[in-house]
XYZ file of C-alpha atoms in Angstrom:
518
model
C 0.021 -0.059 0.036
C 2.893 2.328 -0.232
C 3.775 1.593 3.380
C 5.314 -1.043 5.549
C 8.695 -2.614 5.306
C 9.880 -4.286 1.904
C 10.012 -7.517 3.570
C 6.525 -7.443 4.660
C 4.738 -10.009 2.412
C 3.412 -7.451 0.107
C 4.095 -6.754 -3.678
C 4.555 -3.836 -5.923
C 0.845 -4.999 -6.739
C -0.539 -3.716 -3.528
C 0.847 -0.056 -4.436
C -1.180 -0.361 -7.182
C -3.943 -1.501 -5.697
C -3.917 0.529 -2.739
C -3.625 3.934 -4.502
C -6.805 2.680 -6.469
C -8.239 2.968 -3.170
C -6.889 6.082 -1.331
C -6.245 8.048 -4.185
C -8.512 7.054 -7.313
C -8.905 9.963 -8.723
C -5.195 11.574 -8.712
C -3.420 11.111 -12.072
C -1.186 8.275 -12.054
C 0.430 9.177 -15.210
C 0.420 12.383 -17.655
C 1.334 12.254 -21.344
C 0.792 15.205 -23.926
C -3.425 15.997 -23.534
C -3.717 12.274 -22.053
C -4.023 11.548 -18.526
C -5.087 8.441 -16.379
C -6.241 8.206 -12.787
C -4.842 5.629 -9.963
C -8.333 3.836 -10.008
C -8.263 3.876 -14.243
C -4.779 2.708 -14.365
C -5.677 -0.669 -11.528
C -8.982 -1.146 -13.932
C -7.505 -1.134 -17.488
C -4.577 -3.065 -15.543
C -6.987 -5.803 -15.078
C -8.358 -5.800 -18.092
C -4.457 -6.410 -19.680
C -4.047 -9.297 -17.816
C -7.434 -10.734 -18.624
C -6.619 -10.609 -22.125
C -2.769 -12.114 -21.598
C -4.801 -14.596 -19.490
C -6.905 -15.609 -22.661
C -4.020 -15.467 -24.416
C -2.527 -18.176 -22.667
C -0.055 -16.079 -20.796
C 0.405 -17.250 -16.948
C 1.978 -16.138 -13.766
C 5.581 -15.835 -14.060
C 5.264 -15.981 -18.207
C 7.459 -13.306 -19.604
C 6.117 -10.373 -21.833
C 8.492 -7.992 -23.368
C 7.845 -4.149 -24.072
C 9.765 -2.134 -27.025
C 8.514 1.730 -26.838
C 9.239 5.061 -25.676
C 7.545 6.221 -22.094
C 4.233 6.112 -22.499
C 0.953 5.623 -20.939
C 0.401 2.253 -21.809
C 3.669 1.415 -21.494
C 2.772 2.558 -17.690
C -0.361 0.388 -17.641
C 1.772 -3.006 -18.574
C 3.835 -2.116 -15.683
C 1.007 -1.822 -13.099
C -0.546 -5.290 -14.960
C 2.559 -6.771 -14.664
C 2.757 -5.813 -10.498
C -0.591 -6.921 -9.888
C -0.194 -10.179 -11.652
C 3.173 -11.769 -10.961
C 3.901 -11.743 -14.817
C 7.475 -11.144 -15.809
C 8.313 -8.033 -17.894
C 11.361 -7.704 -19.889
C 11.842 -4.456 -21.416
C 13.635 -3.531 -24.385
C 15.746 -0.989 -25.596
C 14.596 0.610 -28.481
C 17.671 2.203 -29.457
C 19.443 -1.221 -30.398
C 20.018 -2.593 -33.919
C 17.421 -5.274 -34.919
C 20.004 -7.841 -34.282
C 20.843 -7.139 -30.924
C 17.280 -6.609 -30.266
C 16.736 -9.963 -31.984
C 18.894 -11.391 -29.455
C 17.597 -10.526 -26.690
C 13.911 -11.962 -27.643
C 15.908 -15.063 -27.898
C 17.424 -14.793 -24.771
C 13.687 -14.152 -23.091
C 11.120 -15.994 -25.433
C 8.029 -13.613 -24.541
C 4.988 -14.794 -24.877
C 3.518 -11.137 -26.114
C 5.524 -8.550 -27.448
C 3.669 -4.952 -26.735
C 5.631 -2.988 -29.131
C 5.138 1.288 -30.384
C 3.725 1.644 -33.690
C 7.070 3.087 -35.373
C 8.895 -0.458 -34.323
C 6.439 -2.556 -35.184
C 7.632 -3.634 -39.228
C 10.809 -4.288 -37.550
C 9.541 -6.907 -34.587
C 6.904 -8.505 -37.178
C 10.325 -9.078 -39.566
C 12.283 -10.929 -36.321
C 9.520 -13.033 -34.463
C 9.982 -15.618 -36.677
C 13.111 -16.205 -35.804
C 11.870 -17.218 -32.282
C 11.922 -20.551 -30.997
C 7.710 -19.644 -30.050
C 6.632 -16.858 -32.231
C 5.013 -14.401 -30.289
C 1.866 -12.521 -30.280
C 2.398 -8.965 -31.615
C 0.127 -6.249 -29.930
C 0.827 -2.745 -31.115
C 0.736 0.556 -29.059
C -0.795 2.875 -31.883
C -3.047 2.570 -34.887
C -0.314 1.379 -37.232
C -1.464 -2.151 -37.569
C 0.262 -4.921 -40.091
C -1.351 -8.176 -40.886
C -1.126 -10.991 -37.598
C -0.663 -7.866 -35.395
C -3.636 -6.777 -32.848
C -3.914 -3.074 -31.745
C -3.413 -2.348 -28.052
C -6.991 -0.706 -27.424
C -8.853 -3.829 -28.850
C -6.430 -6.397 -27.008
C -6.968 -4.703 -23.926
C -10.565 -4.580 -24.539
C -11.161 -7.748 -24.810
C -10.386 -8.246 -21.447
C -12.759 -8.555 -18.672
C -12.561 -6.283 -16.002
C -14.007 -7.853 -13.234
C -11.121 -9.503 -11.039
C -7.578 -10.610 -11.695
C -6.994 -13.990 -12.995
C -3.715 -14.611 -10.709
C -1.982 -12.753 -8.124
C 1.520 -11.738 -7.538
C 3.554 -13.203 -5.172
C 6.274 -11.760 -2.890
C 8.945 -14.452 -4.581
C 8.013 -13.827 -8.209
C 9.948 -12.513 -10.820
C 8.737 -8.711 -12.281
C 11.493 -8.050 -14.557
C 14.255 -8.560 -16.613
C 15.991 -6.204 -17.551
C 19.187 -5.799 -19.512
C 22.389 -3.639 -18.386
C 23.472 -0.897 -20.477
C 26.707 -2.957 -21.548
C 29.060 -0.357 -20.692
C 32.097 -2.735 -20.022
C 31.104 -5.436 -22.606
C 28.117 -7.637 -23.826
C 24.452 -6.673 -22.178
C 23.720 -9.383 -19.328
C 19.676 -9.591 -18.077
C 19.164 -8.994 -14.498
C 16.365 -10.636 -12.759
C 14.382 -8.371 -10.164
C 11.888 -9.774 -8.300
C 8.486 -8.304 -6.741
C 10.076 -8.233 -3.340
C 13.173 -6.363 -4.462
C 11.483 -3.823 -6.521
C 9.177 -2.901 -3.829
C 11.833 -2.021 -1.068
C 13.286 0.048 -4.316
C 10.147 2.053 -4.369
C 10.023 2.536 -0.984
C 13.674 3.549 -0.614
C 13.302 6.134 -3.459
C 9.845 7.597 -1.749
C 11.644 7.832 1.376
C 14.665 9.406 -0.032
C 12.508 11.575 -2.177
C 9.945 12.728 0.094
C 6.869 12.243 -1.995
C 3.004 12.051 -1.528
C 0.056 12.260 -3.562
C 0.493 15.763 -4.627
C 3.741 15.235 -5.873
C 4.495 15.215 -10.009
C 8.017 14.054 -11.069
C 9.160 14.464 -14.780
C 10.613 10.874 -16.328
C 12.392 11.285 -19.704
C 14.948 8.494 -18.730
C 13.264 5.818 -20.524
C 11.248 3.303 -18.642
C 13.265 -0.164 -19.854
C 16.170 1.065 -17.531
C 16.102 0.425 -13.876
C 16.757 4.356 -12.979
C 13.195 5.442 -14.531
C 11.229 2.244 -13.002
C 13.068 3.103 -9.542
C 11.474 6.856 -9.529
C 8.164 5.791 -11.269
C 8.133 3.568 -8.365
C 9.229 6.058 -5.275
C 6.524 8.210 -6.638
C 4.008 5.788 -6.904
C 4.437 4.212 -3.903
C 2.536 7.147 -2.091
C 0.224 8.365 -4.739
C 2.362 10.389 -6.344
C 1.788 11.268 -10.713
C 4.383 10.392 -13.340
C 4.454 12.947 -16.119
C 6.419 11.604 -19.340
C 8.394 12.438 -21.730
C 9.144 10.655 -24.573
C 12.652 11.296 -24.798
C 14.804 14.171 -23.206
C 14.638 17.695 -24.797
C 15.895 20.615 -22.736
C 13.255 23.182 -23.674
C 10.118 21.009 -23.658
C 11.177 19.695 -19.956
C 11.316 23.312 -18.889
C 8.000 23.545 -20.450
C 6.889 21.038 -18.489
C 8.312 21.832 -15.274
C 5.967 25.412 -15.840
C 2.475 23.774 -17.246
C 3.051 20.393 -14.881
C 3.903 22.494 -11.823
C 6.446 19.447 -11.733
C 7.847 19.133 -7.790
C 10.578 16.000 -8.436
C 13.469 16.105 -11.437
C 15.619 13.104 -12.269
C 18.171 13.762 -14.660
C 21.944 12.461 -15.669
C 24.115 15.047 -15.311
C 24.199 15.765 -19.105
C 20.574 16.508 -18.789
C 20.664 18.447 -16.130
C 23.536 21.011 -17.586
C 21.028 21.231 -20.552
C 18.594 22.060 -18.445
C 20.201 24.477 -16.307
C 21.338 26.408 -19.942
C 17.416 26.598 -20.653
C 16.267 27.846 -17.359
C 19.082 30.463 -17.596
C 16.610 32.314 -20.071
C 14.500 32.889 -17.532
C 12.174 29.768 -17.411
C 10.194 29.275 -13.866
C 11.204 26.447 -12.290
C 9.697 27.238 -8.665
C 7.773 24.153 -8.160
C 10.524 21.742 -8.012
C 11.330 20.917 -4.772
C 13.627 17.967 -5.458
C 16.093 17.113 -8.325
C 17.566 13.633 -8.554
C 20.511 13.341 -10.275
C 22.382 9.549 -10.963
C 24.350 7.551 -13.570
C 27.605 9.835 -13.987
C 29.905 11.792 -11.694
C 28.351 15.474 -11.338
C 31.089 18.200 -10.997
C 30.825 20.548 -8.119
C 30.744 23.841 -10.648
C 27.673 22.538 -11.573
C 25.979 21.382 -8.581
C 26.994 24.736 -7.678
C 24.910 26.534 -10.572
C 22.220 24.056 -10.413
C 21.401 25.546 -6.639
C 21.788 28.663 -7.848
C 19.135 28.617 -10.612
C 16.921 25.949 -9.051
C 17.278 28.004 -5.241
C 13.984 26.034 -4.156
C 14.871 22.494 -4.754
C 16.985 19.864 -2.478
C 19.354 17.418 -4.369
C 19.462 14.116 -3.988
C 22.572 11.878 -5.480
C 21.835 8.250 -6.636
C 24.440 5.586 -7.351
C 23.532 1.991 -8.166
C 23.009 0.135 -11.329
C 20.869 -2.654 -12.438
C 22.032 -5.109 -10.268
C 21.506 -3.322 -7.124
C 20.759 0.451 -5.669
C 23.127 1.649 -3.573
C 23.855 4.507 -1.791
C 22.572 8.578 -1.752
C 23.723 11.527 -1.075
C 20.860 13.157 0.594
C 19.437 16.630 0.593
C 21.276 17.697 3.836
C 24.260 16.732 2.954
C 24.568 18.948 -0.162
C 24.606 22.203 1.789
C 27.182 24.807 0.432
C 28.389 25.551 3.632
C 30.209 23.669 6.666
C 33.718 21.880 6.394
C 35.081 20.180 2.835
C 31.898 20.920 0.976
C 33.941 20.287 -2.286
C 34.667 17.062 -1.324
C 31.164 16.174 0.333
C 29.625 16.852 -3.050
C 32.117 14.771 -4.652
C 30.774 11.448 -2.360
C 27.955 9.383 -3.439
C 26.302 9.484 0.233
C 25.657 6.831 2.924
C 24.784 3.412 2.207
C 20.605 3.267 1.802
C 18.938 1.784 4.982
C 19.401 -2.044 4.825
C 22.177 -2.010 2.691
C 25.976 -2.878 3.844
C 28.927 -1.885 1.782
C 32.596 -3.083 2.051
C 35.619 -1.974 -0.354
C 37.731 -4.851 -0.937
C 40.862 -5.940 -3.009
C 41.988 -8.013 -5.608
C 41.508 -11.181 -3.143
C 37.877 -10.143 -1.623
C 39.637 -8.615 1.550
C 38.764 -5.672 3.307
C 40.761 -2.775 2.806
C 41.137 0.306 5.280
C 39.149 3.411 5.141
C 40.367 5.764 2.855
C 42.216 3.418 0.416
C 40.124 2.848 -3.151
C 39.279 -1.068 -3.750
C 36.034 -2.916 -5.485
C 32.783 -1.810 -4.024
C 30.645 -5.257 -3.012
C 26.946 -5.083 -1.689
C 24.722 -6.473 0.137
C 20.849 -5.540 0.632
C 17.327 -6.802 -0.028
C 16.799 -5.222 -3.108
C 19.481 -6.707 -4.943
C 19.114 -8.826 -8.201
C 18.573 -12.446 -7.849
C 21.126 -13.180 -10.990
C 21.636 -13.135 -14.388
C 18.762 -14.596 -16.639
C 20.050 -18.188 -17.758
C 23.696 -16.973 -17.153
C 24.967 -19.053 -14.175
C 28.412 -18.541 -14.859
C 28.065 -14.570 -14.379
C 26.095 -14.996 -11.998
C 28.464 -16.883 -10.222
C 31.241 -14.058 -10.711
C 28.926 -11.413 -9.797
C 27.133 -13.035 -6.658
C 29.793 -14.270 -4.089
C 28.670 -15.029 -0.631
C 25.403 -13.168 -0.712
C 27.538 -10.210 -1.916
C 27.270 -8.308 -4.896
C 30.321 -7.377 -6.641
C 29.724 -4.011 -9.066
C 32.918 -4.151 -10.731
C 33.400 -0.267 -9.503
C 36.198 0.833 -7.935
C 35.174 3.364 -4.495
C 36.372 4.337 -1.628
C 34.707 4.800 2.042
C 35.806 7.733 4.323
C 35.787 7.899 8.555
C 32.130 8.646 8.312
C 31.155 5.766 5.830
C 30.530 8.207 2.685
C 31.179 6.633 -0.549
C 33.249 8.110 -2.770
C 32.811 6.283 -6.136
C 36.536 6.706 -8.020
C 35.662 4.321 -11.459
C 34.911 1.417 -13.126
C 37.043 -1.017 -12.540
C 37.502 -1.711 -16.149
C 37.760 2.171 -17.212
C 40.930 2.193 -14.839
C 43.646 2.979 -16.928
C 47.137 1.563 -16.229
C 49.530 3.977 -17.413
C 53.243 3.302 -16.903
C 52.237 0.586 -14.006
C 50.092 3.383 -12.048
C 46.445 3.479 -11.567
C 44.639 6.418 -13.187
C 40.843 6.722 -12.247
C 39.112 8.947 -14.978
C 36.555 10.749 -13.215
C 39.269 12.286 -11.573
C 40.877 13.837 -14.653
C 37.812 14.512 -16.090
C 36.749 16.641 -12.878
C 40.347 18.247 -13.376
C 39.513 18.696 -17.471
C 36.117 20.202 -16.428
C 37.614 23.283 -14.560
C 39.238 24.564 -17.489
C 38.001 27.200 -19.624
C 36.462 26.438 -23.135
C 35.718 22.796 -21.915
C 31.871 21.940 -22.256
C 31.707 18.099 -21.415
C 34.998 15.717 -21.578
C 35.134 11.344 -20.965
C 38.783 9.981 -20.292
C 39.751 6.697 -21.453
C 43.001 4.377 -22.197
C 44.106 4.097 -25.323
C 47.090 1.769 -26.402
C 50.395 2.906 -26.076
C 53.865 1.040 -27.102
C 55.685 2.913 -24.374
C 53.293 3.161 -21.259
C 50.779 0.217 -21.927
C 48.057 2.631 -22.013
C 48.027 6.193 -22.455
C 45.635 8.928 -21.075
C 43.084 10.086 -23.695
C 40.753 13.054 -23.138
C 37.659 13.525 -25.463
C 36.937 17.021 -25.464
C 33.425 18.546 -26.476
C 34.390 22.725 -26.464
C 32.516 25.198 -26.018
C 31.544 27.029 -28.946
C 34.103 29.703 -30.442
C 36.784 28.030 -27.838
C 39.950 27.090 -28.898
C 42.052 24.782 -27.176
C 45.334 22.922 -27.228
C 46.548 20.074 -25.876
C 49.192 22.018 -24.400
C 46.859 24.156 -22.979
C 44.787 21.207 -21.054
C 47.927 19.183 -19.878
C 49.006 22.462 -18.290
C 45.693 22.804 -16.606
C 45.489 19.068 -15.556
C 49.272 19.278 -14.194
C 48.145 21.885 -11.627
C 45.838 19.839 -10.109
C 47.018 16.204 -10.626
C 50.241 14.227 -10.559
C 52.423 14.389 -13.877
C 51.303 10.632 -14.989
C 47.764 11.327 -14.985
C 47.914 14.276 -17.383
C 46.382 13.466 -21.180
C 48.533 12.791 -23.572
C 46.335 12.763 -26.150
C 43.500 15.050 -27.171
C 40.194 14.365 -29.001
C 37.873 17.465 -29.987
C 34.241 16.046 -30.674
C 30.609 17.728 -31.205
C 29.152 15.726 -28.579
C 29.957 12.329 -26.870
C 28.073 9.203 -26.971
C 25.711 8.413 -24.818
C 23.598 5.213 -23.095
C 20.058 5.571 -22.645
C 20.973 5.855 -19.062
C 22.933 8.961 -19.518
C 26.109 7.539 -18.888
C 29.264 8.125 -21.639
C 29.511 5.278 -23.741
C 33.317 4.735 -23.520
C 33.330 1.400 -24.802
C 32.297 2.988 -27.825
C 34.741 5.613 -27.210
C 37.705 3.680 -27.265
C 36.593 1.592 -30.215
C 36.446 4.525 -31.874
C 39.935 5.442 -31.202
C 41.206 2.172 -31.952
C 39.967 2.651 -35.456
């Protein structure tokens, strides 16, 4: 019902059902000129479940969703929460070959697909071991494809065909693949309800809150914030994809109180707000997916003065920690250091920093971040070998390098596979990126290692310059050398118009390394 502990035997479906009783007329989702209340959301989800049951789907069977953010996506989300049907979310930005590979791994009984992707999906489903029913979200139909509204209206709305259980799998979510091939994470009803309650507590949301969601709903970050908003009857306002000018417009017209943005999105939004847009309604800004420089944070706090800020750290496998609003104060001791952290572990979460042998290291020393919590993933779908590597003795090995200070604040140092080893020394890319970001003329940057005959790997800076700025490698090197050790100074610079970004908002360093190797 949006309250209680995650281990109390309740499910995500209890949130949907509870909101329908407590907040029946409050909007659950808004998109454009369309709106659906919490009461309507539950009713339409029940009809969807009935229609899926008539098509042969049972509890813990799998469906897939390939769509941009939409109210229909939200209705399907509510349906799997209530029923215990499993949803596999598919990244619509991927190539047909990549999507085909994902569908072959999860083998859904039904694929719900936005009309813009129907032609592609129809061409792929025959490759599956058991061709699924294709349901089109929208009005562009083809032979053998069922329309979403017709499918929903074929279901009964009187009672649930089956009811979700706490131990049920809720989602199969594919990782963003920042360090290799995408893996398929198993996330359960119990775990995702714990995530929803944690996010609600951190954001302090109620039924009067409206959150703008522009990260794609196939991503765990968006699902976590949606869950947090809905945990106590809030409203989700959808953007199909991020557009800074449109986001600022929606903040004003929809009276948005909660924003969730990757740092690159927040920078773009701040540029729009600087033109005089009204953002007084915003009281919480959640940022995640990548490090944020203290300079950008200071600017954000100045431009949106009425908001509290919350930094989230996690991955598809585990939501780990957060730097809460009270620790975003711009006064007090060690401000810059505090703002560079990713906060304290969430309640019920334990964090250890370990060396390559799995031994815990002292405070202040860098090592791999390992996590144990009630909201962790259960393993990788049909991949026991990868599961054994990541889940060991009840701990999730994140593949991230970090350190804990004496207070227990966590600092994210780098991805293990993004650490640059140059001349035998470890170079952590975020600290070089912070140094570069402080140099005049640098709008955005990413640092990766490139093969080097002498050093093994050389530090390479990929820079997006400000319009009209003139940057040289020598100037960048001088700027970094003033802040960091000599071996951390970039030996190569590449200027680009923009950085490749994953759906999660993270810079795609795998793509950068591949491009630089060509």
